[in-house]
Coordinates of C-alpha atoms in Angstrom, one line a residue:
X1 CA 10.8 -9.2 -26.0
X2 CA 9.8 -10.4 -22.8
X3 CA 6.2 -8.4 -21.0
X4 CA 7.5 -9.5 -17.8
X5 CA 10.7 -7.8 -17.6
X6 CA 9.9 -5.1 -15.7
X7 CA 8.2 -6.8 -12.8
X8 CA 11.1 -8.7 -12.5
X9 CA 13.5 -5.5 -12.4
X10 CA 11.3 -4.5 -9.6
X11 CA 10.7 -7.7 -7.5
X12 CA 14.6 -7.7 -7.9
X13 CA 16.0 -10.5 -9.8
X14 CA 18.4 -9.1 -11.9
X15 CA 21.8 -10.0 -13.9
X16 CA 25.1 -8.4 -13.4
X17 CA 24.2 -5.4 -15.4
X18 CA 21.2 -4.6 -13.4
X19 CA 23.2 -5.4 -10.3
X20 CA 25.5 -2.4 -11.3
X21 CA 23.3 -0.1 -12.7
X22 CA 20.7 -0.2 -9.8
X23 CA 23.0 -0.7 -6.7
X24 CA 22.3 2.9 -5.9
X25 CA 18.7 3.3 -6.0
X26 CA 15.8 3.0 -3.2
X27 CA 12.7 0.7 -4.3
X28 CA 11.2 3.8 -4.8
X29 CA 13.4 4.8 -7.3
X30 CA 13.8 1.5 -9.2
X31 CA 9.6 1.4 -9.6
X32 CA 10.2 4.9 -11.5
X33 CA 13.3 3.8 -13.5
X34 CA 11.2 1.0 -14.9
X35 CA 8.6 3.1 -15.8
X36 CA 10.5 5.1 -17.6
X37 CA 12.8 2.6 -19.4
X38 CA 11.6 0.2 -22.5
X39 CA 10.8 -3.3 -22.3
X40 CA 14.1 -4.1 -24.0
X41 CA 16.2 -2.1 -21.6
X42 CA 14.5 -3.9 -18.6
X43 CA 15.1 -7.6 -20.5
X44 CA 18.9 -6.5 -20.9
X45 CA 19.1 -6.1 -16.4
X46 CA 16.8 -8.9 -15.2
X47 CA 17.3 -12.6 -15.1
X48 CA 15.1 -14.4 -16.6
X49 CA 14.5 -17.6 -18.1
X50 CA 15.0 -18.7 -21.5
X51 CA 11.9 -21.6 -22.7
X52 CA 12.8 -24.6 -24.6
X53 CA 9.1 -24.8 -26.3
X54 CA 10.5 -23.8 -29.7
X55 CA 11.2 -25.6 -33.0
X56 CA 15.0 -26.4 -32.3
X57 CA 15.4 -27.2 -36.3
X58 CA 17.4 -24.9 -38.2
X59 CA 16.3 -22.5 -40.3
X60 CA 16.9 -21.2 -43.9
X61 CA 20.1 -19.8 -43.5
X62 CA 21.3 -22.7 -41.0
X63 CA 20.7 -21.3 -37.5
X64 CA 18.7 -22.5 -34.5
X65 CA 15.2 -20.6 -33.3
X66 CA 16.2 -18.0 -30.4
X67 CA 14.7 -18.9 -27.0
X68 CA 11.7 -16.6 -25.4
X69 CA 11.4 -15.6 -22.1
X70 CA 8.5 -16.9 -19.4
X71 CA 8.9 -14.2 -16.9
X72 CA 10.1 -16.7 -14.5
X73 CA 13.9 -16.7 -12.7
X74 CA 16.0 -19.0 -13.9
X75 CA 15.4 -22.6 -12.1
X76 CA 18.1 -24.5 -11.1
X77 CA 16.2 -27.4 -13.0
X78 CA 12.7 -27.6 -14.7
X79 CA 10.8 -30.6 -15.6
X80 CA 7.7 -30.4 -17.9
X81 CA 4.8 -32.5 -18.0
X82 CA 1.8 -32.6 -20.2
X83 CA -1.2 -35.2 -19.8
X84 CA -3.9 -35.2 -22.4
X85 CA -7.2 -37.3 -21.8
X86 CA -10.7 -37.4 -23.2
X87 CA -12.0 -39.5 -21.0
X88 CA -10.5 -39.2 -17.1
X89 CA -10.8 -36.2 -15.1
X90 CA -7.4 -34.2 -15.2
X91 CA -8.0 -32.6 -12.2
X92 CA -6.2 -35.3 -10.7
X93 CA -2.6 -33.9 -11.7
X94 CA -2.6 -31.0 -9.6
X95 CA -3.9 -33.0 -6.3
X96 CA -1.7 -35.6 -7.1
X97 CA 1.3 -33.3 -7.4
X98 CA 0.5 -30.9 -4.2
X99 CA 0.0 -34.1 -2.2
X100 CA 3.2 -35.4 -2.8
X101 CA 4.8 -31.7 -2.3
X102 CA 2.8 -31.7 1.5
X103 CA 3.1 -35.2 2.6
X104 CA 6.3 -36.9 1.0
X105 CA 8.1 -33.9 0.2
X106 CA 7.4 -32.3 3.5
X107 CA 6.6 -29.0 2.0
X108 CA 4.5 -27.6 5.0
X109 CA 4.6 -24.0 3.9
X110 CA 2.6 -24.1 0.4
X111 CA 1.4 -20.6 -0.9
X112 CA -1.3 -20.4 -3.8
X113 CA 0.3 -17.7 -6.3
X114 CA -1.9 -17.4 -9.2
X115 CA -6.2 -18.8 -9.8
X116 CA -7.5 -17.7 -13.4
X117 CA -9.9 -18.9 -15.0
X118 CA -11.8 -18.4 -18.5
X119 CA -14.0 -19.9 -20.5
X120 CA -15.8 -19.3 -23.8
X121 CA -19.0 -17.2 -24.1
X122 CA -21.3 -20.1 -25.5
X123 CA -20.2 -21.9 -22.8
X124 CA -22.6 -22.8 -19.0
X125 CA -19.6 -21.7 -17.2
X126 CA -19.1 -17.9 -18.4
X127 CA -23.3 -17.5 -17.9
X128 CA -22.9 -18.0 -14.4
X129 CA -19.5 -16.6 -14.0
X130 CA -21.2 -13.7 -15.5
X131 CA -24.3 -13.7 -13.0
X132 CA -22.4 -14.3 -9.9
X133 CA -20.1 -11.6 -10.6
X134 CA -22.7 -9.0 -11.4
X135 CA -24.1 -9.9 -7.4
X136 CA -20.3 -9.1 -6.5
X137 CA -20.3 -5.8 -8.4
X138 CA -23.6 -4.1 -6.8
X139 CA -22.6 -4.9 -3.7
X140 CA -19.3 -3.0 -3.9
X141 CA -21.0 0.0 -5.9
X142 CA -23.1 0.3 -2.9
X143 CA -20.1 0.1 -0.3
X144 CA -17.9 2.6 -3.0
X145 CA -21.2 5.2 -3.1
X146 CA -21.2 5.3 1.0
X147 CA -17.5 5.4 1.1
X148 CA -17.5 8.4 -1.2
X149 CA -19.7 10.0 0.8
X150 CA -18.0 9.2 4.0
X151 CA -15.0 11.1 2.8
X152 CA -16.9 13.9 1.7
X153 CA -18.1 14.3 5.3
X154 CA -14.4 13.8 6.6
X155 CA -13.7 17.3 4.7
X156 CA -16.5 18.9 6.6
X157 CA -15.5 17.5 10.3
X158 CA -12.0 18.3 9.8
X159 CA -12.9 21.9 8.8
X160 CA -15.1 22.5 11.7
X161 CA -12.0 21.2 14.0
X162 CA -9.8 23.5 12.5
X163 CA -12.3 26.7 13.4
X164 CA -13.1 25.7 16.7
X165 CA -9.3 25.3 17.3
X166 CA -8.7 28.9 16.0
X167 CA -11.2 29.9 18.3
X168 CA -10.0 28.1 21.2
X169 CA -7.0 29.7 20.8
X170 CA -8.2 33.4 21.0
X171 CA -9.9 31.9 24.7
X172 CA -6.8 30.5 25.4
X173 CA -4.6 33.1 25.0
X174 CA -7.6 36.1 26.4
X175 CA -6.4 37.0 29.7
X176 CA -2.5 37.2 28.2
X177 CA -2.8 39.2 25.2
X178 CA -5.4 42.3 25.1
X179 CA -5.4 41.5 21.4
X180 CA -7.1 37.9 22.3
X181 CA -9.6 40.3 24.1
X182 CA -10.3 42.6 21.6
X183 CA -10.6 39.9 18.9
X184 CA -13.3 37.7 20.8
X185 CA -15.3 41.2 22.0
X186 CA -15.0 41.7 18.4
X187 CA -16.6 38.3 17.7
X188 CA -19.3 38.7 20.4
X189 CA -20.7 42.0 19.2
X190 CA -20.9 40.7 15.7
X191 CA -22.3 37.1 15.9
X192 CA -24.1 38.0 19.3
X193 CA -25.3 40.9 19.3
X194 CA -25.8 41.5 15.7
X195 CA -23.1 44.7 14.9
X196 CA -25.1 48.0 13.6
X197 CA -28.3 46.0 12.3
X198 CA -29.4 45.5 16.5
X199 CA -29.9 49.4 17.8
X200 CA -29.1 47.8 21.6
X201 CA -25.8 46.9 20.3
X202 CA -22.5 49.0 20.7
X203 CA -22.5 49.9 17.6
X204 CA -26.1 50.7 17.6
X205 CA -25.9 52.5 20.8
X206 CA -22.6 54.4 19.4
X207 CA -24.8 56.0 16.6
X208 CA -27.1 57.8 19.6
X209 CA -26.2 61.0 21.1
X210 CA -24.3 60.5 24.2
X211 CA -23.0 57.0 23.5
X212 CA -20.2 58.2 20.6
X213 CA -17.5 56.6 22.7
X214 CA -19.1 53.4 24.1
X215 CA -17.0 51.3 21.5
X216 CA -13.7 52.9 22.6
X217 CA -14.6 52.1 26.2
X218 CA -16.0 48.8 25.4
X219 CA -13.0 47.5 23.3
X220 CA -10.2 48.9 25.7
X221 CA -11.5 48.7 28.7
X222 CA -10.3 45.0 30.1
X223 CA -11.8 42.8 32.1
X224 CA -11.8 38.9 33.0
X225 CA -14.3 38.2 35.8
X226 CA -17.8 39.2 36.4
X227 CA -16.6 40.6 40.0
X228 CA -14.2 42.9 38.8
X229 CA -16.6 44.8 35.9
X230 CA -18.0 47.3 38.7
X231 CA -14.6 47.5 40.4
X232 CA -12.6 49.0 36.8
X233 CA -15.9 50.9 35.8
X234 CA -15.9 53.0 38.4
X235 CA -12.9 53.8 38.1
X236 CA -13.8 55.4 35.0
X237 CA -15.1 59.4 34.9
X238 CA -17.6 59.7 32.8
X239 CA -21.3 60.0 32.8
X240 CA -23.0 57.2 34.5
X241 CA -25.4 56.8 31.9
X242 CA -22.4 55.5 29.6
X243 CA -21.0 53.9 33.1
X244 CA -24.2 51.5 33.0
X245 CA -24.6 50.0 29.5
X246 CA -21.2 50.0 29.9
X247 CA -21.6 47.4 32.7
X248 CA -24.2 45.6 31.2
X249 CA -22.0 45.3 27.8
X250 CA -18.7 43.9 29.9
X251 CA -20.5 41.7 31.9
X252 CA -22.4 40.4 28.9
X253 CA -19.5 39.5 27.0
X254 CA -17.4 38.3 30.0
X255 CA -20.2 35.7 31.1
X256 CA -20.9 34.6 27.4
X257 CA -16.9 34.5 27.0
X258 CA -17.1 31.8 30.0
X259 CA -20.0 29.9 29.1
X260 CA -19.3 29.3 25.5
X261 CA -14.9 28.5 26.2
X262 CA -16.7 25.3 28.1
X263 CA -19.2 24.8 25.6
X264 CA -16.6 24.9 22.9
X265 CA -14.2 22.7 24.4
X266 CA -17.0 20.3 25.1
X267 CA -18.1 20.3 21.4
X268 CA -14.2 19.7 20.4
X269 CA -13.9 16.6 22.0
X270 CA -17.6 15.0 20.7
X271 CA -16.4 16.3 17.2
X272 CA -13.0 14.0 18.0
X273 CA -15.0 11.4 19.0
X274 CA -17.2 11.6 16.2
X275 CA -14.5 12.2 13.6
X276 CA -12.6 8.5 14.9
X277 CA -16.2 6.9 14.4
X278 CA -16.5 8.6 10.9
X279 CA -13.0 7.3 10.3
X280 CA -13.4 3.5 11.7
X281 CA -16.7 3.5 9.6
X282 CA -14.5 3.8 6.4
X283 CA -11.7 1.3 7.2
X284 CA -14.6 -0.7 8.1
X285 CA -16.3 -0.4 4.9
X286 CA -12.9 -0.7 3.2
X287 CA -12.3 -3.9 5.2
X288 CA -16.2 -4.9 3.8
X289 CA -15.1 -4.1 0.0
X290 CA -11.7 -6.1 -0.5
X291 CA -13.5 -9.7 -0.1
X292 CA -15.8 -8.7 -2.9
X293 CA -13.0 -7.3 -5.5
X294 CA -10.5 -10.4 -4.3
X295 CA -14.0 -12.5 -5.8
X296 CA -14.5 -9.7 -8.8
X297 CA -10.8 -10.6 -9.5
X298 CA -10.8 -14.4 -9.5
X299 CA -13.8 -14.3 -11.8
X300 CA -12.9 -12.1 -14.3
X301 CA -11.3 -14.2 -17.5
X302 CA -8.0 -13.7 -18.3
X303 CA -8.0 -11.4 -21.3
X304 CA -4.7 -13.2 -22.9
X305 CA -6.8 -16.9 -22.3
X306 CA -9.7 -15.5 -23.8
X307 CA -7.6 -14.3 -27.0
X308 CA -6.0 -17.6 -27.1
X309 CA -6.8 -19.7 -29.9
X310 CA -7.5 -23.0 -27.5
X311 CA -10.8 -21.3 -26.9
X312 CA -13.4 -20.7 -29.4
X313 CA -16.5 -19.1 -28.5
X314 CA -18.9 -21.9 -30.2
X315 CA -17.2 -24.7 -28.5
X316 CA -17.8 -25.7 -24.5
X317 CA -14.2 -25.0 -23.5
X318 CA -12.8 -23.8 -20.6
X319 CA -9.1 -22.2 -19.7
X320 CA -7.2 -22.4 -16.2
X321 CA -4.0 -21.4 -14.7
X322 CA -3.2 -22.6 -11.8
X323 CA 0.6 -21.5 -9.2
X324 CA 2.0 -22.9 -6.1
X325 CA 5.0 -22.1 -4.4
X326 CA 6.1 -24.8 -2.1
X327 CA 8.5 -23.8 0.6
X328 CA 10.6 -25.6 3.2
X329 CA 12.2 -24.3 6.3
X330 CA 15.1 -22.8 6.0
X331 CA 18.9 -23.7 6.7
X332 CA 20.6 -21.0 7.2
X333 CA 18.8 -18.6 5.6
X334 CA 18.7 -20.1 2.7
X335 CA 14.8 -21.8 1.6
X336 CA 14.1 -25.2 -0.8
X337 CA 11.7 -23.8 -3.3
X338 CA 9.4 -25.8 -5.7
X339 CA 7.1 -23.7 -8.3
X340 CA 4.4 -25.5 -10.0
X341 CA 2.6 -24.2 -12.7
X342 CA -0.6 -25.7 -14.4
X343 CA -1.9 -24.8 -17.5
X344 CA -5.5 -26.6 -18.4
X345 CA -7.5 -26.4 -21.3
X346 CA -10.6 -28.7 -21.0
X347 CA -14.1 -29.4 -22.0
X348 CA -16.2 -29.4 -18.6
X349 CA -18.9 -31.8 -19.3
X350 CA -21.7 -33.4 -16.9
X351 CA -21.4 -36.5 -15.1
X352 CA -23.9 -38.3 -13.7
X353 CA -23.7 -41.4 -11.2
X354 CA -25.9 -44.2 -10.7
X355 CA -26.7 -45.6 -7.7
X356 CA -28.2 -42.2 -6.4
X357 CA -25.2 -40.5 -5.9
X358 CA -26.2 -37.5 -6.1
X359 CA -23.1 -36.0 -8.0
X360 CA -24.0 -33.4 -10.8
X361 CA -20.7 -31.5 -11.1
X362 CA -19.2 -31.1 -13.8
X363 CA -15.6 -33.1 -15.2
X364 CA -12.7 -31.8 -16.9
X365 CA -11.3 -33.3 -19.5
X366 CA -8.6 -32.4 -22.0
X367 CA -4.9 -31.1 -21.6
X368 CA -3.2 -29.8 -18.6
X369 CA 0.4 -28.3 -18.8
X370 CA 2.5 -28.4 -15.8
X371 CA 6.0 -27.1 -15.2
X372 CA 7.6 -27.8 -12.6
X373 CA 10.7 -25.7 -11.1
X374 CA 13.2 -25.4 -8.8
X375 CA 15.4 -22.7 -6.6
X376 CA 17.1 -21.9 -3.7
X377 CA 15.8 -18.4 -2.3
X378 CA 16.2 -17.0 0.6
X379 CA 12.9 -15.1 2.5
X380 CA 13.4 -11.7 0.7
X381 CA 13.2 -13.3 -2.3
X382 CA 10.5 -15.2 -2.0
X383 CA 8.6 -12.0 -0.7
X384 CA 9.4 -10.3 -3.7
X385 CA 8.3 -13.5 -6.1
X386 CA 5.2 -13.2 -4.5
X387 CA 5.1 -9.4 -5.0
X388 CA 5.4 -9.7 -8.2
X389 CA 3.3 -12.3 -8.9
X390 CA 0.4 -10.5 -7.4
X391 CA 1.0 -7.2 -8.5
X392 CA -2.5 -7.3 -11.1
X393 CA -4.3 -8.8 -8.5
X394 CA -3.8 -6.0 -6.0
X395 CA -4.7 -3.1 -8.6
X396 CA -8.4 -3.1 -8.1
X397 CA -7.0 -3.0 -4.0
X398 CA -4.6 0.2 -4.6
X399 CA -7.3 2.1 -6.2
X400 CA -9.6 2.3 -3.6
X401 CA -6.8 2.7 -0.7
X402 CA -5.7 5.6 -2.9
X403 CA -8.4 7.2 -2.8
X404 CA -8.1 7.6 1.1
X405 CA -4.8 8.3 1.2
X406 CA -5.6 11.3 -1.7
X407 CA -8.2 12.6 0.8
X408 CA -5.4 12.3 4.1
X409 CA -3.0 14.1 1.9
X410 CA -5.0 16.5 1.1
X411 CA -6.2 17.6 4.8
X412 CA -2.3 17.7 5.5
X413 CA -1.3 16.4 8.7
X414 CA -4.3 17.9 10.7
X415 CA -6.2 14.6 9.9
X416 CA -3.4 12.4 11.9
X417 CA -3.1 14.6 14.7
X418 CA -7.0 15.0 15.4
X419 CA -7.3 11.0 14.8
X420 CA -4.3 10.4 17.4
X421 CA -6.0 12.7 19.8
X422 CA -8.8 10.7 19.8
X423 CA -7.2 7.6 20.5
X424 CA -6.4 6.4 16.9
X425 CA -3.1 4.6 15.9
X426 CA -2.0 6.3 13.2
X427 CA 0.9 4.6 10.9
X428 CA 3.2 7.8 9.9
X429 CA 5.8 7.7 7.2
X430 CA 9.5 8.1 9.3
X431 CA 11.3 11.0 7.9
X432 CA 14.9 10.2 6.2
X433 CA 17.9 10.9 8.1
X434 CA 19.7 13.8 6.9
X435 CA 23.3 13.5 5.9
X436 CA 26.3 14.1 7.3
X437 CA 27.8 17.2 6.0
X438 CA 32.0 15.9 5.7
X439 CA 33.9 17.7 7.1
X440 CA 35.9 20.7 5.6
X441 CA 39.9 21.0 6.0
X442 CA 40.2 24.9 7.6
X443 CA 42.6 26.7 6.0
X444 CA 45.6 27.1 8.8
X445 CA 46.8 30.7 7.4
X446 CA 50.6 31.0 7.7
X447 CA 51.4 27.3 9.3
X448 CA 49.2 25.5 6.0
X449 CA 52.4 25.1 4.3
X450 CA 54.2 23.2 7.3
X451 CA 51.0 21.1 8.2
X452 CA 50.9 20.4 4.5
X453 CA 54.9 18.6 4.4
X454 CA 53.4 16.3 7.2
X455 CA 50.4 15.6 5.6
X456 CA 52.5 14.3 2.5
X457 CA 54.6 12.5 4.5
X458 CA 51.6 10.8 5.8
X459 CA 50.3 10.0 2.7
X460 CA 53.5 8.3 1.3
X461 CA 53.9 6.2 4.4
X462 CA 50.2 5.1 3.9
X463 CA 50.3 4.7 0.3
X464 CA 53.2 2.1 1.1
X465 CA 50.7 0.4 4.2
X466 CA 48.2 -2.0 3.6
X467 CA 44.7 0.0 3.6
X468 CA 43.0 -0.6 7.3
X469 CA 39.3 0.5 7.6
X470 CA 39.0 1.9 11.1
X471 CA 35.5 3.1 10.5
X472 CA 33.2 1.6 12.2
X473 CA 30.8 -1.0 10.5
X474 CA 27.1 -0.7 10.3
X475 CA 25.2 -3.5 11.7
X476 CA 23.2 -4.9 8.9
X477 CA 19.5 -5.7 9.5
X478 CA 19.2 -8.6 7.4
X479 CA 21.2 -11.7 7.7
X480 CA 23.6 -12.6 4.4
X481 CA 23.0 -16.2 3.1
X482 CA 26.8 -17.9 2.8
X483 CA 26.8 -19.4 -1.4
X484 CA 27.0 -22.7 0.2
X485 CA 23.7 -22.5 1.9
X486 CA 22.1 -21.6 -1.1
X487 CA 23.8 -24.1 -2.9
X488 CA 22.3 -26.4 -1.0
X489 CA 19.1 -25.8 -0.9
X490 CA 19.1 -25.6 -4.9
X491 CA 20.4 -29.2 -4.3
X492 CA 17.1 -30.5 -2.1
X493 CA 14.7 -28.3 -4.3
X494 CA 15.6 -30.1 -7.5
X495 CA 16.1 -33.6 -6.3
X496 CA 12.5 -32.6 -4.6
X497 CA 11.6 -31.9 -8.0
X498 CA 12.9 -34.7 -9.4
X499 CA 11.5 -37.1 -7.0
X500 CA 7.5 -35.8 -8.2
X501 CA 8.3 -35.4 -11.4
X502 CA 9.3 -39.5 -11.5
X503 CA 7.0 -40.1 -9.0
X504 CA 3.7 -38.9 -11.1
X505 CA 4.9 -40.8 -14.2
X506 CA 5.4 -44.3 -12.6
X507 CA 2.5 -43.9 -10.8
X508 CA 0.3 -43.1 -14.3
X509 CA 2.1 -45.9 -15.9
X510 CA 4.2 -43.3 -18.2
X511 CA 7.8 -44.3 -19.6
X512 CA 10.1 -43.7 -17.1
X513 CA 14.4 -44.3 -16.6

């Protein structure tokens, strides 16, 4: 059973079977179904390659060994090498090999898919593995504290937004609706003037004889300009006792209503301001942390390498894997690919030159693996092999970017709109078109039956016709690769392959036909 089945269902390389079973689904869809499905089922839908490094003898009861799968798609050829030496340096297979991919090949567009290294815990190599990736880790615990914080904050500014808003609208909307009026009058006596606790307030006044009714007059008694308070309370008949504080109350409220609708709006737009700083601060710390998880990553061993029995904690011995993805331009659509994959298990060791050279790296020596294979893809496809490829390596990634996005969800779309009314591009998701709702056949009353003999006519005359598709044919946004264009690029990728493969053995005096 293959542990690389599913990343292949969802990078998209499948068989027939998964080609039918998953024609209707989005991407979204097909990351849940495999999910949800065993890694059996996925094996039965992808294409995959079947190995060849098994005992071909037959067993007991006369069969051959079954083939495993390597999580790779099936190359249109493969060709192995495996050099072991004690005493030369075998990192000279992989720069031989990439230099003939670049410069005789003409492989221009070479992408590195997979780095990993291990090593054994006695070893000098996992010590300072170990040390330099400890400085990597406190420096992003420090940038994961302050971005922790930052968000926290975000919570707060977007809060205040949201109150100020609801109060600008009550200043917006106070010389068309009384209720506007009465609400911010409301507001004013209570966070101004302190309700019943202040005896000069209107409530405090109203508990004094003579005054009963100041917050009936107060409260209904309209007015939206400091010139026009003597004007309407005038107009009124009652004492002028109550006609005066009266005054002093409108006038009051209508000059603090004024002042503070120009010192709100003022404070909106510095909170915008400051919310798009508090936000660029985070992507910018964001942009700060991925460098030092992409190093985290790299130097982390390879759990599967370290529970490998080629390394053994006692010995000096070191594990590496080592991708490239070589990739030529493309003819119509269709791309020469070349996948080299290195396997190396060595014994680093110290070399020292004479004639002071002032070398004190260390050498590799031992076994590297390297398999070499060939396809024609076309650009989607080699998007997706890379996808999938790094899919680990962008974990660490996803989990802090997550983290954001939980926080945007969960200030709803109020976030976006404040952060594009302060000038920030803001990426939102497009909603889906809705269907079409087909059309239903209305029912003609007395003439159905009649419309219903021509309509069966119609259908024998058509059932007799060649079917014509009148509809009109959706434009599709991505180019279709002919067979033969494909075909032909698995033709240059494997005689590529070929040609290095033959190449690196003549030129390291192997046996070669």
């Amino acid at each position: 059973m293959s542990e690389y089945s599913k990343g292949l269902l969802v990078a998209g390389f499948l068989n027939a079977a998964g080609k039918k079973e998953l024609e209707s689904m989005s991407n979204n869809d097909i990351k849940k179904f495999a999910i949800k499905i065993s890694e059996s089922k996925a094996e039965s839908l992808v294409d995959e390659e079947d190995s060849e490094e098994v005992s071909l003898s037959p067993s007991m009861d006369g069969s051959f060994n079954k083939y495993f799968k390597t999580g790779y798609p099936p190359p249109v050829k493969k060709y192995k090498l495996m050099v072991e030496s004690f005493t030369a340096s075998v990192e000279e297979t992989y720069f031989f090999l990439l230099s003939q991919l670049r410069r005789d090949m003409s492989y221009h567009n070479i992408y590195k898919i997979t780095d990993i290294f291990s090593a054994s815990e006695q070893s000098a190599f996992w010590g300072a593995a170990q040390s330099r990736m400890k400085i990597q880790q406190d420096n992003v615990s420090q940038y994961l504290i302050a971005v922790g914080k930052l968000v926290r904050e975000l919570f707060q500014i977007v809060r205040e937004l949201r109150i100020m808003d609801e109060r600008l609208m009550m200043y917006d909307k106070w010389e068309e609706l009384k209720s506007a009026d009465i609400s911010l009058k409301g507001l004013y006596v209570d966070m101004v003037e302190g309700a019943s606790k202040n005896p000069s307030s209107v409530y405090g006044l109203a508990q004094q004889v003579g005054f009963t009714i100041l917050p009936d007059l107060f409260f209904n008694t309209h007015v939206y300009t400091p010139e026009k308070v003597d004007p309407v309370v005038d107009a009124l008949e009652y004492n002028k006792a109550v006609k005066n504080v009266l005054k002093r109350k409108l006038l009051s409220f209508v000059t603090w209503k004024i002042k503070t609708d120009k010192e709100l709006r003022d404070r909106r737009q510095f909170q915008l301001k400051y919310l798009r700083q508090h936000w660029a601060v985070i992507q910018m710390y964001l942009d700060w942390i991925k460098p030092y998880l992409r190093n985290i990553r790299r130097m982390k061993m390879n759990q599967k390498q370290i529970e490998s029995p080629d390394i053994i904690a006692a010995f000096e011995t070191s594990m590496t894997e080592i991708e490239i993805m070589a990739v030529k331009p493309d003819s119509g659509g269709a791309h020469p690919v070349v996948i080299a994959n290195f396997e190396y298990r060595t014994r680093p060791h110290m070399e020292f030159q004479q004639d002071n050279y002032q070398h004190r790296g260390p050498v590799n020596v031992g076994r590297v693996l390297v398999n070499i294979r060939a396809y024609g893809w076309t650009a989607k496809q080699i998007d997706n092999y890379k996808k999938y490829r790094r899919e680990e390596s962008i974990e660490l990634f996803g989990m802090v970017d997550e983290s954001v996005q939980a926080a945007m969800e969960s200030l709803g779309g109020d976030l976006e709109n404040y952060l594009e009314e302060a000038g920030e591009k803001v990426n939102r998701e497009e909603p889906d078109e809705p269907k079409k709702k087909k059309k239903r056949i209305q029912n003609l009353g007395m003439a159905d039956p009649f419309f219903a003999v021509f309509k069966g006519l119609y259908d024998m005359a058509t059932a007799l016709l060649p079917a014509i598709d009148i509809k009109p044919q959706k434009k599709s946004k991505t180019k279709r690769v002919s067979p033969g264009k494909i075909s032909s690029a698995k033709k240059i990728a494997a005689g590529n392959a070929w040609q290095i493969y033959k190449n690196y053995k003549k030129g390291h005096k192997m046996i070669t036909w």
